[in-house]
Coordinates of C-alpha atoms in Angstrom, one line a residue:
M1321 CA 1.5 -88.7 -13.4
S1322 CA -0.1 -89.7 -10.1
T1323 CA 1.1 -92.7 -8.2
Q1324 CA -0.9 -95.2 -6.2
H1325 CA 0.0 -94.8 -2.5
T1326 CA 1.0 -97.9 -0.6
P1327 CA 2.4 -98.1 2.9
T1328 CA 6.2 -98.3 3.0
T1329 CA 8.4 -99.7 5.7
Q1330 CA 10.2 -96.3 5.8
A1331 CA 6.9 -94.4 6.4
D1332 CA 5.7 -96.8 9.0
A1333 CA 9.0 -96.6 10.8
L1334 CA 8.9 -92.8 10.7
R1335 CA 5.3 -92.8 12.0
E1336 CA 6.2 -95.1 14.9
R1337 CA 9.4 -93.2 15.8
V1338 CA 7.8 -89.7 15.9
A1339 CA 4.7 -91.0 17.7
R1340 CA 6.9 -92.7 20.3
A1341 CA 9.0 -89.5 20.8
H1342 CA 5.9 -87.4 21.2
H1343 CA 4.3 -89.9 23.7
E1344 CA 7.5 -90.2 25.8
L1345 CA 8.0 -86.5 26.0
F1346 CA 4.4 -85.2 26.5
T1347 CA 2.7 -88.1 28.3
L1348 CA 5.5 -90.0 30.1
R1349 CA 7.2 -86.6 30.6
D1350 CA 10.5 -88.3 30.0
T1351 CA 12.8 -85.4 28.9
G1352 CA 15.5 -88.0 28.0
A1353 CA 13.4 -88.3 24.8
L1354 CA 15.0 -85.0 23.7
E1355 CA 18.4 -86.6 23.5
R1356 CA 17.1 -89.8 22.0
Y1357 CA 14.9 -88.4 19.2
F1358 CA 15.5 -84.7 18.6
S1359 CA 18.3 -82.8 16.8
P1360 CA 20.5 -80.6 18.9
R1361 CA 19.7 -77.9 16.3
F1362 CA 15.9 -78.4 16.7
I1363 CA 13.9 -75.4 15.4
E1364 CA 10.7 -74.5 17.2
H1365 CA 7.8 -72.5 15.5
S1366 CA 5.2 -72.7 18.2
P1367 CA 4.6 -69.1 19.3
L1368 CA 4.6 -69.8 23.0
V1369 CA 7.5 -72.2 23.4
K1370 CA 11.1 -71.0 23.5
N1371 CA 13.4 -72.2 20.8
G1372 CA 15.5 -75.3 20.9
L1373 CA 15.5 -78.3 23.2
D1374 CA 15.7 -76.0 26.2
G1375 CA 12.2 -74.7 25.3
L1376 CA 10.7 -78.2 25.2
F1377 CA 12.5 -79.1 28.4
M1378 CA 11.0 -76.1 30.2
L1379 CA 7.5 -76.8 28.8
V1380 CA 7.5 -80.3 30.2
Q1381 CA 9.1 -79.3 33.6
E1382 CA 6.6 -76.5 34.1
H1383 CA 3.5 -78.7 33.5
P1384 CA 3.6 -81.7 35.8
N1385 CA 0.2 -83.0 34.7
L1386 CA 0.9 -82.8 31.0
K1387 CA -0.5 -85.6 28.8
H1388 CA -1.4 -86.1 25.2
E1389 CA -3.8 -88.5 23.4
A1390 CA -3.0 -89.0 19.7
H1391 CA -6.0 -89.8 17.5
R1392 CA -4.4 -89.6 14.0
V1393 CA -0.8 -89.8 12.8
L1394 CA -0.1 -89.0 9.2
V1395 CA 3.2 -89.4 7.3
D1396 CA 4.2 -87.5 4.1
G1397 CA 7.8 -87.6 3.1
D1398 CA 9.8 -86.0 6.0
L1399 CA 6.7 -84.6 7.7
V1400 CA 4.7 -86.3 10.4
A1401 CA 1.4 -84.8 11.6
I1402 CA -0.2 -85.7 14.9
H1403 CA -3.9 -84.8 15.6
G1404 CA -4.9 -85.1 19.3
R1405 CA -5.7 -83.7 22.7
Y1406 CA -3.5 -82.2 25.4
T1407 CA -4.4 -82.0 29.0
G1408 CA -2.3 -80.3 31.7
L1409 CA -1.2 -77.2 29.7
G1410 CA -4.0 -75.2 31.3
E1411 CA -7.3 -75.4 33.0
Q1412 CA -9.0 -76.5 29.7
P1413 CA -7.9 -79.3 27.4
L1414 CA -6.5 -78.3 24.1
V1415 CA -7.0 -80.1 20.8
G1416 CA -5.3 -79.6 17.5
F1417 CA -2.2 -80.5 15.4
D1418 CA 1.5 -80.9 15.7
I1419 CA 3.7 -81.1 12.6
Y1420 CA 7.2 -82.5 12.9
R1421 CA 10.0 -82.5 10.2
V1422 CA 12.5 -85.3 10.4
A1423 CA 16.0 -85.4 8.9
D1424 CA 18.7 -88.0 9.5
N1425 CA 16.3 -89.9 11.8
R1426 CA 16.1 -86.9 14.1
I1427 CA 13.2 -84.4 14.7
V1428 CA 14.5 -81.1 13.5
E1429 CA 11.5 -78.8 13.3
H1430 CA 8.0 -78.3 14.8
W1431 CA 4.8 -76.3 14.2
D1432 CA 1.6 -76.6 16.1
G1433 CA -2.0 -75.3 16.2
L1434 CA -4.1 -75.8 19.3
V1435 CA -7.5 -74.6 20.4
P1436 CA -9.7 -75.1 23.5
E1437 CA -11.7 -78.3 23.5
A1438 CA -15.4 -77.5 22.9
P1439 CA -18.7 -79.5 23.3
P1440 CA -20.0 -81.5 20.3
N1441 CA -21.4 -79.4 17.5
A1442 CA -25.0 -79.2 16.3
S1443 CA -24.5 -82.5 14.5
G1444 CA -23.1 -84.2 17.6
R1445 CA -19.6 -84.4 16.2
T1446 CA -16.5 -83.6 18.4
Q1447 CA -13.2 -82.1 17.3
L1448 CA -11.6 -85.5 17.3
D1449 CA -14.1 -88.3 16.5
G1450 CA -14.5 -90.0 13.2
P1451 CA -12.1 -92.1 11.1
T1452 CA -8.6 -92.3 12.4
Q1453 CA -6.6 -94.6 10.0
P1454 CA -5.6 -93.4 6.5
R1455 CA -6.9 -95.7 3.7
N1456 CA -4.0 -97.1 1.8
D1457 CA -6.1 -97.9 -1.3
Q1458 CA -6.1 -94.2 -2.2
D1459 CA -4.2 -92.2 -4.9
V1460 CA -2.6 -89.7 -2.5
D1461 CA -1.3 -87.4 -5.2
E1462 CA -4.8 -87.1 -6.7
N1463 CA -6.3 -86.4 -3.3
R1464 CA -3.7 -83.8 -2.5
A1465 CA -4.3 -82.1 -5.8
L1466 CA -8.1 -82.1 -5.3
V1467 CA -7.8 -80.6 -1.9
L1468 CA -5.3 -77.9 -2.8
G1469 CA -7.3 -76.9 -5.8
F1470 CA -10.5 -76.8 -3.8
F1471 CA -8.8 -74.9 -0.9
T1472 CA -7.3 -72.3 -3.2
R1473 CA -10.6 -71.6 -4.9
A1474 CA -12.9 -71.7 -1.8
L1475 CA -10.7 -70.2 0.9
I1476 CA -7.9 -68.2 -0.7
E1477 CA -10.0 -66.8 -3.5
G1478 CA -13.1 -66.8 -1.5
D1479 CA -15.4 -68.6 -3.9
Y1480 CA -17.7 -70.6 -1.7
Q1481 CA -19.4 -72.3 -4.7
A1482 CA -16.3 -74.6 -4.5
F1483 CA -17.9 -76.3 -1.5
I1484 CA -20.9 -77.3 -3.7
D1485 CA -18.7 -78.4 -6.6
N1486 CA -16.1 -80.3 -4.6
C1487 CA -17.8 -81.6 -1.5
N1488 CA -20.5 -84.2 -1.0
G1489 CA -23.5 -82.0 -0.2
E1490 CA -25.5 -82.6 3.0
A1491 CA -23.4 -85.7 3.7
F1492 CA -20.3 -83.5 4.4
H1493 CA -19.2 -84.3 8.0
Q1494 CA -18.2 -81.3 10.0
H1495 CA -16.1 -81.4 13.2
S1496 CA -15.7 -77.7 13.7
P1497 CA -17.5 -76.8 17.0
D1498 CA -19.5 -73.9 15.4
I1499 CA -20.8 -75.6 12.3
A1500 CA -23.3 -78.4 11.6
D1501 CA -22.9 -81.1 8.8
G1502 CA -23.5 -80.2 5.2
T1503 CA -22.1 -77.8 2.7
A1504 CA -25.1 -75.4 3.1
A1505 CA -24.2 -75.0 6.8
V1506 CA -20.5 -74.2 6.1
I1507 CA -21.3 -71.8 3.3
G1508 CA -23.9 -70.1 5.5
F1509 CA -21.5 -69.8 8.4
L1510 CA -18.7 -68.3 6.2
N1511 CA -21.1 -65.8 4.5
Q1512 CA -22.4 -64.7 7.9
L1513 CA -18.9 -64.0 9.1
R1514 CA -18.0 -62.2 5.9
E1515 CA -21.1 -60.0 6.1
S1516 CA -20.3 -59.1 9.8
G1517 CA -16.8 -58.0 8.9
Q1518 CA -15.3 -61.0 10.7
G1519 CA -14.6 -63.1 7.6
L1520 CA -11.9 -65.7 7.4
Q1521 CA -9.1 -64.4 5.1
Y1522 CA -6.5 -66.9 3.8
S1523 CA -3.3 -65.7 2.3
R1524 CA -1.2 -68.8 1.6
I1525 CA -0.7 -72.5 2.3
H1526 CA 2.6 -73.1 4.0
R1527 CA 2.7 -76.9 4.0
C1528 CA 0.5 -79.9 3.3
V1529 CA 0.7 -83.4 4.9
A1530 CA -1.2 -86.0 2.8
E1531 CA -1.6 -89.7 3.4
G1532 CA -4.3 -92.0 2.0
D1533 CA -7.7 -90.2 2.1
F1534 CA -6.4 -87.5 4.6
V1535 CA -5.0 -84.2 3.5
L1536 CA -3.9 -81.7 6.2
T1537 CA -3.4 -78.0 5.1
H1538 CA -1.4 -75.6 7.3
S1539 CA -2.0 -72.1 6.2
E1540 CA -1.9 -68.4 7.2
G1541 CA -4.4 -65.7 7.2
S1542 CA -6.4 -63.4 9.4
I1543 CA -9.8 -62.9 11.0
A1544 CA -10.9 -59.3 11.6
D1545 CA -7.4 -58.2 10.8
Q1546 CA -5.9 -60.4 13.5
R1547 CA -3.3 -62.9 12.2
H1548 CA -4.3 -66.6 12.4
A1549 CA -2.8 -70.0 11.8
Y1550 CA -5.2 -72.5 10.1
F1551 CA -4.8 -76.2 10.5
E1552 CA -7.5 -78.0 8.5
L1553 CA -7.7 -81.8 8.0
W1554 CA -9.8 -82.9 5.0
R1555 CA -10.9 -86.4 4.1
V1556 CA -11.5 -87.4 0.5
Q1557 CA -13.7 -90.2 -0.8
D1558 CA -14.7 -91.0 -4.4
G1559 CA -13.3 -87.7 -5.7
K1560 CA -15.2 -85.5 -3.2
V1561 CA -14.2 -83.8 0.0
V1562 CA -16.4 -85.5 2.7
E1563 CA -15.1 -84.5 6.1
L1564 CA -13.3 -81.7 7.9
W1565 CA -11.5 -81.3 11.3
D1566 CA -9.8 -78.0 12.1
A1567 CA -7.9 -75.9 14.6
I1568 CA -7.9 -72.2 13.9
A1569 CA -6.0 -70.0 16.4
P1570 CA -4.7 -66.4 16.6
V1571 CA -0.9 -66.1 16.5
P1572 CA 1.4 -63.2 17.2
D1573 CA 3.6 -61.4 14.7
D1574 CA 6.9 -63.2 14.3
S1575 CA 8.6 -60.4 16.2
Q1576 CA 6.5 -61.2 19.3
A1577 CA 7.2 -64.9 19.4
L1578 CA 9.6 -66.4 21.9
H1579 CA 12.1 -67.3 19.2
R1580 CA 13.5 -65.9 16.0
H1581 CA 12.2 -68.6 13.5
G1582 CA 8.7 -67.2 12.8
I1583 CA 5.4 -68.9 13.3
F1584 CA 5.2 -70.6 9.9

């Protein structure tokens, strides 16, 4: 049976703690945050960061202009997802998602998916604008089930009719840089890629972070035979999927990462 989601003191405390740790480390560049908030046995899954606290310490030290702007922070059990924008990691800002796992009040594990910031899409939407606060009057279990069922049919099984059946038609808000609003636009884009041999292949969902009307899927697949990580944030309203933000990036094989824990 589904349960009605209401904010809890525990969830709010976890949101505040992880957001504070992320801000202190990546904006204030205070590496003391590693000792205050992170486990000594911290596991890193980002493909370009060495494992453990030493990897995060080196990342901050090597990027003196590093800053992060958080736009959304979602809590689901022991997982906290942050959607935002980094500057100072390279010449171009990066946008995307960080997922943290917490145990015994310490951050113990991290995954991320970041892509270059792009201009607004054909509908004038950016990769980060739109609603930011999860609605607490939602049935989160029902929303999670809706998105996972839709995702499996549309993207893993490749039946794009699911966009018509489960989304809200031309009112569907799209934040991907390459696609305009509306289900017709996303179906047309996906079919064009498929016909050109560059289709998006999805193999499995690794984790899901759901709060209120937001459901974030973290999944694995490939594009033109190159391995990719997919981070897609869906918003649900009145039983329909109504909005999408994403960060889809190529990732190396696990053996090519800077650690032994794998990308996923």
